[in-house]
Amino acid sequence: MPLDRKPAPNDLSAFWMPFTANRQFKQAPRMLVSAQDMHYTAADGRTVLDGTAGLWCCNAGHCRPRITQAVSEMVGTLDYAPAFQMGHPTAFELANRLVDIAPEGMEHVFYTNSGSEAVDTALKIALAYHRARGEGSRTRLIGRERGYHGVGFGGISVGGIVNNRRVFGSLLAGVDHLPHTHLPENRMTRGQPEHGAHLADELERIVALHGADTIAAVIVEPMAGSTGVLLPPKGYLERLREITRKHGILLIFDEVITGFGRLGSPFAAQHFGVVPDMITCAKGLTNGVIPMGAVLTSAAIHDAFMQGPEHVIELFHGYTYSGNPIASAAGIATLETYAEEGLLTRAAQLEAHWEKALHGLADHPHVVDIRNMGLIGAVELAPIEGQPGKRAFDAFLRAFEAGILIRVTGDIIALSPPLIITEAQIDELIATLGKVLKAGG
């Protein structure tokens, strides 16, 4: 937004500019000034029920005492420690705790600062892994249509959401995409859909086209979140694992959204019973309190790099803030909070109530599909002719005024409340959303 333009009171289009560029933020609507547990407080003093866990990240709710205390103590103890040729105990402790809850076979952790960085890191690890094993011809990366893998050049290259890609040029070369799994015959499915496992076989076509010896990795979200909660058909992920293993291709699960209890297991890989070669995670890793991401890898991937002299750098990649002490402390406190309150499996306990409430919206105006699994759901609306996305965005505005926070992507309303939500709060969230949909006509 030009700095000399004076925004209307409800114009938040400049939010990504330096805050000093817009002095009207304090008067703008949809500003959040505090939070506690399941609720935000808006600038006008209204309480807003969080139906999205912030941005898919505050799985334990907001301002949890153990996490805030851990951050405060670490700020005054060890503010920073270099991650190159050095370390600090808290980062190693967090890594061990992550391995403890990760799928069997995930034994090592590479720290990043976000989900986007975790994805780009996993892609670089995949390329370097094959080169370390003498298969440097494996440089091709395979993503999926409608996939979202953050906003780094690697992530948007393997991603498949058009608007995330269209203005950034040719991106990475040598990338191909599997078809998405959003099929009309799965409309109004409760849980994992029946149809579409055959779409995984498109990977065989891509292998035949390019040659297995050119493909380094396939990356998919086990459940595609940002594109509107697209669930994997039964047998689909299993088939991807079978094909990648057959051809020596690494399989990466992007679990930035699904990690840390969203589907009722610590990771979606455990929920679906499919173990990839790498898992990217972030968001719920620190409950959204401090930016942090990670790549979990198998021992085989880690060990491929550990062949040279001790003084030689194994992988020329890393970040200034990898394993930051404050973020590491937040991560440990977050995992402790999850464990103490049973949050990594709580979604499985609430799933039936959540599903019933969510599908109660099926007969509401303009609803064309509803999808759910664990404690996540989507309500897809018919678009307004010539104005794609407007119907859902209008619902988002009315929802905020009605006291609930929802997430919209296109004409899809996505819901992913904190895992501490109660059944009564589920009913409140869905009932309020129902009123919002009816008010939209």
Coordinates of C-alpha atoms in Angstrom, one line a residue:
M1 CA 0.0 0.0 0.0
P2 CA 1.5 3.4 -0.9
L3 CA 2.6 5.3 2.2
D4 CA 0.7 8.4 1.2
R5 CA -2.6 6.6 0.9
K6 CA -5.0 7.1 3.9
P7 CA -6.8 3.8 4.5
A8 CA -10.4 3.5 5.3
P9 CA -11.1 2.6 8.9
N10 CA -11.7 -1.0 8.0
D11 CA -8.7 -1.3 5.6
L12 CA -6.1 -3.8 6.8
S13 CA -4.4 -4.2 3.4
A14 CA -1.2 -2.6 4.8
F15 CA -0.8 -5.0 7.6
W16 CA 2.4 -6.4 6.1
M17 CA 4.0 -3.0 5.7
P18 CA 5.9 -1.5 8.7
F19 CA 3.4 -0.7 11.3
T20 CA 4.5 2.9 11.4
A21 CA 3.2 3.3 7.8
N22 CA -0.4 3.2 9.1
R23 CA -1.3 5.2 12.2
Q24 CA -5.0 4.1 12.1
F25 CA -4.5 0.5 13.2
K26 CA -5.7 1.2 16.7
Q27 CA -9.1 2.3 15.3
A28 CA -9.3 -0.5 12.7
P29 CA -11.8 -3.4 13.2
R30 CA -10.7 -7.0 13.5
M31 CA -7.8 -6.0 15.7
L32 CA -7.0 -8.5 18.5
V33 CA -5.5 -7.1 21.7
S34 CA -5.3 -10.0 24.1
A35 CA -6.1 -13.7 24.4
Q36 CA -6.7 -16.4 27.0
D37 CA -7.4 -20.1 26.6
M38 CA -10.2 -20.4 24.0
H39 CA -10.8 -16.7 23.4
Y40 CA -9.4 -13.5 21.9
T41 CA -10.4 -10.0 23.0
A42 CA -11.0 -7.5 20.2
A43 CA -10.0 -3.9 20.3
D44 CA -13.5 -2.9 21.0
G45 CA -13.6 -5.2 24.1
R46 CA -15.7 -8.0 22.6
T47 CA -14.8 -11.6 23.4
V48 CA -14.2 -13.8 20.3
L49 CA -14.2 -17.6 20.4
D50 CA -11.2 -18.9 18.5
G51 CA -12.4 -21.4 15.9
T52 CA -9.0 -21.6 14.1
A53 CA -6.3 -22.0 16.8
G54 CA -4.9 -18.7 15.7
L55 CA -3.6 -19.8 12.4
W56 CA -3.7 -23.5 12.9
C57 CA -1.0 -23.2 15.6
C58 CA -2.3 -22.5 19.1
N59 CA -3.3 -26.1 19.8
A60 CA -3.2 -25.7 23.5
G61 CA -5.1 -22.4 23.5
H62 CA -3.7 -19.0 24.4
C63 CA -1.4 -17.6 27.0
R64 CA -0.9 -20.9 28.8
P65 CA 1.0 -20.4 32.0
R66 CA 3.6 -23.1 31.6
I67 CA 4.7 -21.9 28.2
T68 CA 4.8 -18.2 29.1
Q69 CA 6.8 -18.9 32.2
A70 CA 9.3 -21.1 30.3
V71 CA 9.8 -18.3 27.8
S72 CA 10.2 -15.7 30.5
E73 CA 12.8 -17.7 32.4
M74 CA 14.8 -18.5 29.3
V75 CA 14.9 -14.9 28.2
G76 CA 16.7 -14.1 31.5
T77 CA 19.0 -17.2 31.4
L78 CA 20.2 -17.8 27.8
D79 CA 18.9 -15.4 25.2
Y80 CA 20.9 -16.8 22.3
A81 CA 23.4 -19.5 21.5
P82 CA 25.0 -20.1 18.0
A83 CA 23.8 -23.2 16.3
F84 CA 27.0 -23.7 14.1
Q85 CA 29.7 -25.8 15.8
M86 CA 28.0 -25.1 19.1
G87 CA 24.8 -26.0 21.0
H88 CA 22.9 -25.7 24.2
P89 CA 21.1 -28.4 26.2
T90 CA 17.5 -27.2 25.7
A91 CA 17.7 -27.8 22.0
F92 CA 18.8 -31.3 22.5
E93 CA 16.2 -32.0 25.1
L94 CA 13.4 -30.7 22.8
A95 CA 14.8 -32.9 20.0
N96 CA 14.7 -36.0 22.2
R97 CA 11.1 -35.2 23.2
L98 CA 10.1 -34.8 19.6
V99 CA 11.6 -38.1 18.7
D100 CA 9.7 -39.7 21.7
I101 CA 6.3 -38.7 20.2
A102 CA 7.2 -39.0 16.5
P103 CA 6.4 -42.1 14.4
E104 CA 8.8 -44.9 14.8
G105 CA 11.8 -44.4 12.6
M106 CA 11.9 -40.6 12.9
E107 CA 15.1 -40.3 14.9
H108 CA 16.7 -36.9 14.1
V109 CA 15.7 -33.3 14.1
F110 CA 16.8 -30.3 12.1
Y111 CA 15.6 -27.0 13.5
T112 CA 14.2 -24.2 11.4
N113 CA 12.2 -21.0 12.1
S114 CA 8.9 -21.7 10.4
G115 CA 7.0 -24.2 8.3
S116 CA 8.1 -22.6 5.1
E117 CA 11.8 -23.0 6.1
A118 CA 11.1 -26.6 7.2
V119 CA 9.8 -27.4 3.8
D120 CA 12.7 -25.8 1.9
T121 CA 15.1 -27.5 4.3
A122 CA 13.5 -30.9 3.7
L123 CA 13.8 -30.4 0.0
K124 CA 17.4 -29.5 0.3
I125 CA 18.1 -32.5 2.5
A126 CA 16.5 -34.7 -0.1
L127 CA 18.7 -33.4 -2.9
A128 CA 21.8 -33.6 -0.7
Y129 CA 21.0 -37.1 0.5
H130 CA 20.9 -38.5 -2.9
R131 CA 24.1 -36.8 -3.9
A132 CA 25.8 -38.1 -0.8
R133 CA 24.8 -41.6 -1.8
G134 CA 26.2 -41.2 -5.4
E135 CA 22.8 -40.5 -7.0
G136 CA 23.2 -36.9 -7.9
S137 CA 21.0 -37.3 -10.9
R138 CA 18.0 -37.3 -8.5
T139 CA 17.1 -33.6 -8.6
R140 CA 13.4 -33.6 -9.5
L141 CA 10.8 -32.8 -6.9
I142 CA 7.2 -33.8 -7.0
G143 CA 4.4 -31.9 -5.3
R144 CA 0.6 -32.0 -5.7
E145 CA -2.1 -29.8 -7.1
R146 CA -3.7 -27.6 -4.4
G147 CA -0.9 -28.4 -2.1
Y148 CA 0.4 -25.8 0.2
H149 CA 4.0 -25.9 1.5
G150 CA 4.7 -22.4 2.7
V151 CA 6.0 -19.3 0.9
G152 CA 9.7 -20.1 0.2
F153 CA 10.7 -20.6 -3.4
G154 CA 11.0 -24.3 -2.8
G155 CA 7.6 -24.5 -1.1
I156 CA 5.7 -22.6 -3.7
S157 CA 7.4 -24.5 -6.5
V158 CA 6.2 -27.9 -5.2
G159 CA 3.0 -26.3 -4.0
G160 CA -0.1 -26.3 -6.2
I161 CA -2.2 -23.3 -5.2
V162 CA -2.3 -21.1 -8.3
N163 CA -2.5 -17.7 -6.7
N164 CA 0.5 -18.5 -4.5
R165 CA 2.6 -19.1 -7.7
R166 CA 1.3 -16.9 -10.5
V167 CA 3.3 -13.7 -9.9
F168 CA 6.7 -15.2 -9.0
G169 CA 8.0 -16.4 -12.3
S170 CA 9.2 -19.8 -13.3
L171 CA 10.3 -20.8 -9.7
L172 CA 12.4 -24.0 -9.4
A173 CA 13.0 -26.1 -12.5
G174 CA 12.4 -29.8 -12.7
V175 CA 9.2 -29.9 -10.6
D176 CA 6.1 -31.9 -11.4
H177 CA 2.8 -32.3 -9.6
L178 CA 0.4 -35.1 -8.7
P179 CA -3.3 -34.4 -9.2
H180 CA -5.3 -33.3 -6.1
T181 CA -7.7 -35.7 -4.4
H182 CA -10.8 -33.5 -4.2
L183 CA -13.4 -35.6 -6.0
P184 CA -17.1 -34.8 -6.3
E185 CA -18.2 -38.3 -5.4
N186 CA -16.7 -37.8 -1.9
R187 CA -19.1 -34.9 -1.2
M188 CA -20.4 -34.8 2.4
T189 CA -18.1 -37.6 3.5
R190 CA -17.7 -38.0 7.2
G191 CA -14.0 -38.7 7.9
Q192 CA -11.7 -40.3 5.3
P193 CA -13.3 -40.6 1.9
E194 CA -13.8 -43.8 0.0
H195 CA -12.9 -42.8 -3.5
G196 CA -9.6 -41.6 -5.0
A197 CA -6.8 -44.0 -3.9
H198 CA -6.1 -44.6 -7.6
L199 CA -4.9 -41.0 -7.9
A200 CA -1.7 -42.1 -6.2
D201 CA -0.9 -44.2 -9.3
E202 CA -0.3 -41.0 -11.2
L203 CA 3.1 -41.1 -9.5
E204 CA 3.9 -44.1 -11.6
R205 CA 3.1 -42.1 -14.7
I206 CA 5.4 -39.3 -13.6
V207 CA 8.1 -41.9 -12.9
A208 CA 7.7 -43.3 -16.4
L209 CA 7.8 -39.9 -17.9
H210 CA 10.9 -38.6 -16.2
G211 CA 12.7 -41.7 -15.0
A212 CA 12.9 -42.8 -11.3
D213 CA 16.6 -42.0 -11.3
T214 CA 15.8 -38.2 -11.8
I215 CA 13.3 -38.0 -8.9
A216 CA 14.5 -37.0 -5.4
A217 CA 11.4 -36.7 -3.4
V218 CA 7.6 -36.5 -3.3
I219 CA 6.1 -34.0 -0.8
V220 CA 2.4 -34.0 0.2
E221 CA 0.3 -32.9 3.1
P222 CA -1.2 -36.0 4.6
M223 CA -4.3 -33.8 4.9
A224 CA -4.2 -30.7 2.8
G225 CA -5.2 -27.8 5.1
S226 CA -4.7 -24.4 3.6
T227 CA -6.4 -25.3 0.4
G228 CA -9.6 -26.1 2.3
V229 CA -9.2 -29.3 4.3
L230 CA -8.9 -32.0 1.7
L231 CA -8.7 -35.5 3.2
P232 CA -6.7 -38.4 1.7
P233 CA -8.8 -41.1 0.3
K234 CA -8.6 -44.5 2.0
G235 CA -5.5 -46.3 0.7
Y236 CA -4.0 -43.2 -1.0
L237 CA -1.1 -42.5 1.3
E238 CA -0.3 -46.2 1.6
R239 CA -0.1 -46.4 -2.2
L240 CA 2.2 -43.3 -2.3
R241 CA 4.5 -44.9 0.3
E242 CA 4.6 -48.2 -1.7
I243 CA 5.5 -46.4 -5.0
T244 CA 8.1 -44.1 -3.5
R245 CA 9.8 -47.0 -1.7
K246 CA 9.7 -49.1 -4.9
H247 CA 11.6 -46.4 -6.9
G248 CA 14.0 -45.2 -4.2
I249 CA 12.2 -41.8 -3.9
L250 CA 12.0 -40.1 -0.6
L251 CA 8.5 -39.3 0.8
I252 CA 8.0 -36.1 2.8
F253 CA 5.0 -35.4 4.8
D254 CA 4.3 -31.7 5.4
E255 CA 2.7 -31.8 8.9
V256 CA 2.9 -28.2 9.7
I257 CA -0.8 -28.2 10.2
T258 CA -1.5 -31.8 11.1
G259 CA 1.3 -32.2 13.6
F260 CA 0.7 -32.1 17.4
G261 CA -2.7 -33.6 17.8
R262 CA -4.9 -32.1 15.1
L263 CA -6.2 -35.5 14.0
G264 CA -6.0 -37.2 17.3
S265 CA -2.5 -38.5 17.1
P266 CA 0.8 -36.7 17.7
F267 CA 1.3 -36.7 13.9
A268 CA -0.9 -37.6 11.0
A269 CA 1.6 -40.3 10.0
Q270 CA 0.6 -42.2 13.0
H271 CA -3.1 -41.5 12.4
F272 CA -2.9 -43.0 8.9
G273 CA -0.3 -45.7 9.7
V274 CA 2.1 -44.5 7.0
V275 CA 5.7 -43.5 8.0
P276 CA 7.4 -41.2 5.5
D277 CA 11.2 -40.5 5.3
M278 CA 10.9 -36.9 6.6
I279 CA 8.2 -34.9 8.4
T280 CA 8.1 -31.1 8.4
C281 CA 6.5 -29.4 11.4
A282 CA 6.0 -26.0 13.0
K283 CA 3.0 -24.1 14.3
G284 CA 1.9 -26.3 17.2
L285 CA 5.5 -27.1 18.0
T286 CA 5.6 -24.0 20.2
N287 CA 1.8 -23.4 20.4
G288 CA 2.4 -20.4 18.1
V289 CA 4.2 -18.5 20.9
I290 CA 7.6 -18.3 19.3
P291 CA 8.5 -19.0 15.6
M292 CA 10.0 -22.4 15.3
G293 CA 9.9 -25.3 12.8
A294 CA 11.7 -28.6 12.4
V295 CA 12.4 -31.4 10.0
L296 CA 12.2 -34.9 11.5
T297 CA 14.3 -37.5 9.5
S298 CA 15.0 -41.1 9.5
A299 CA 18.3 -42.5 10.7
A300 CA 19.2 -43.5 7.2
I301 CA 19.0 -39.9 6.0
H302 CA 20.9 -38.6 8.9
D303 CA 23.6 -41.2 8.6
A304 CA 24.2 -40.7 4.9
F305 CA 25.7 -37.3 5.8
M306 CA 27.9 -38.5 8.7
Q307 CA 30.7 -40.1 6.7
G308 CA 33.4 -37.5 6.7
P309 CA 36.0 -36.2 9.2
E310 CA 34.6 -34.6 12.3
H311 CA 35.8 -31.1 11.5
V312 CA 34.0 -31.1 8.1
I313 CA 30.5 -29.6 7.8
E314 CA 28.1 -32.4 6.9
L315 CA 25.3 -30.3 5.3
F316 CA 25.9 -26.7 4.2
H317 CA 22.6 -25.4 5.4
G318 CA 21.2 -23.8 8.5
Y319 CA 19.8 -20.7 10.1
T320 CA 21.0 -18.1 12.6
Y321 CA 18.0 -19.0 14.8
S322 CA 18.0 -22.7 14.4
G323 CA 17.2 -24.2 17.8
N324 CA 17.0 -20.8 19.5
P325 CA 17.1 -21.2 23.3
I326 CA 13.8 -19.3 23.8
A327 CA 12.0 -21.2 21.1
S328 CA 13.4 -24.5 22.4
A329 CA 12.1 -23.7 25.9
A330 CA 8.7 -22.8 24.5
G331 CA 8.7 -26.1 22.6
I332 CA 9.4 -28.2 25.7
A333 CA 6.8 -26.4 27.7
T334 CA 4.3 -26.9 24.9
L335 CA 5.0 -30.6 24.7
E336 CA 4.6 -30.8 28.5
T337 CA 1.3 -29.0 28.3
Y338 CA 0.1 -31.4 25.6
A339 CA 1.1 -34.4 27.7
E340 CA -0.3 -33.1 31.0
E341 CA -3.7 -32.4 29.5
G342 CA -3.8 -35.3 27.0
L343 CA -4.1 -32.9 24.1
L344 CA -2.3 -35.0 21.5
T345 CA -5.1 -37.5 21.5
R346 CA -8.0 -35.3 22.6
A347 CA -9.2 -34.7 19.0
A348 CA -10.0 -38.4 18.8
Q349 CA -12.2 -38.1 21.8
L350 CA -14.1 -35.1 20.5
E351 CA -14.3 -36.2 16.9
A352 CA -17.7 -37.7 17.0
H353 CA -19.3 -34.7 18.6
W354 CA -17.4 -32.4 16.3
E355 CA -18.5 -34.3 13.2
K356 CA -22.2 -34.4 14.2
A357 CA -22.2 -30.7 14.9
L358 CA -20.4 -29.7 11.8
H359 CA -22.5 -31.8 9.5
G360 CA -25.6 -30.2 11.0
L361 CA -24.8 -27.3 8.7
A362 CA -25.4 -29.4 5.6
D363 CA -28.8 -27.9 4.9
H364 CA -27.8 -24.3 5.5
P365 CA -27.9 -21.8 2.6
H366 CA -25.2 -22.3 -0.1
V367 CA -23.5 -25.1 1.6
V368 CA -22.2 -27.6 -1.0
D369 CA -19.8 -29.8 0.9
I370 CA -18.7 -30.5 4.5
R371 CA -15.5 -32.4 5.4
N372 CA -14.1 -33.4 8.7
M373 CA -11.5 -35.5 10.5
G374 CA -10.1 -35.2 14.1
L375 CA -10.7 -31.7 15.2
I376 CA -10.6 -30.0 11.8
G377 CA -13.4 -29.3 9.3
A378 CA -14.4 -27.4 6.2
V379 CA -17.7 -26.0 5.1
E380 CA -17.6 -25.3 1.4
L381 CA -20.0 -22.7 0.0
A382 CA -21.2 -22.2 -3.6
P383 CA -19.4 -19.1 -5.0
I384 CA -21.2 -16.0 -6.0
E385 CA -21.2 -15.8 -9.8
G386 CA -18.3 -13.6 -11.0
Q387 CA -17.1 -13.0 -7.4
P388 CA -15.2 -16.1 -6.2
G389 CA -14.3 -16.0 -2.6
K390 CA -16.7 -13.2 -1.7
R391 CA -19.4 -15.4 -0.1
A392 CA -17.0 -17.0 2.4
F393 CA -15.2 -13.7 3.1
D394 CA -18.5 -12.0 3.9
A395 CA -19.2 -14.9 6.2
F396 CA -15.8 -14.3 7.9
L397 CA -16.7 -10.7 8.5
R398 CA -20.2 -11.5 9.9
A399 CA -18.7 -14.3 12.0
F400 CA -16.2 -11.9 13.7
E401 CA -19.0 -9.5 14.5
A402 CA -20.9 -12.5 15.9
G403 CA -18.0 -13.4 18.2
I404 CA -16.3 -16.3 16.5
L405 CA -13.0 -16.4 14.5
I406 CA -13.1 -18.6 11.4
R407 CA -10.6 -19.0 8.5
V408 CA -11.6 -18.8 4.9
T409 CA -9.7 -19.9 1.8
G410 CA -11.6 -19.2 -1.5
D411 CA -15.2 -20.1 -0.7
I412 CA -14.3 -22.6 1.9
I413 CA -14.6 -22.0 5.7
A414 CA -11.9 -23.9 7.5
L415 CA -12.2 -24.7 11.2
S416 CA -9.5 -25.9 13.5
P417 CA -10.1 -24.8 17.1
P418 CA -7.7 -25.2 19.9
L419 CA -7.6 -28.8 21.2
I420 CA -8.8 -27.6 24.7
I421 CA -12.2 -26.8 23.3
T422 CA -15.2 -28.3 25.2
E423 CA -18.3 -29.9 23.7
A424 CA -20.3 -26.9 24.8
Q425 CA -17.9 -24.6 23.0
I426 CA -18.1 -26.7 19.9
D427 CA -21.9 -26.3 20.0
E428 CA -21.5 -22.6 20.5
L429 CA -19.0 -22.3 17.6
I430 CA -21.1 -24.3 15.1
A431 CA -24.4 -22.7 16.2
T432 CA -23.0 -19.2 15.7
L433 CA -21.6 -20.2 12.3
G434 CA -25.0 -21.6 11.4
K435 CA -26.6 -18.2 12.2
V436 CA -24.0 -16.5 10.1
L437 CA -24.7 -18.7 7.1
K438 CA -28.4 -18.1 7.4
A439 CA -28.0 -14.4 7.7
G440 CA -26.0 -14.4 4.5
G441 CA -29.1 -15.4 2.5

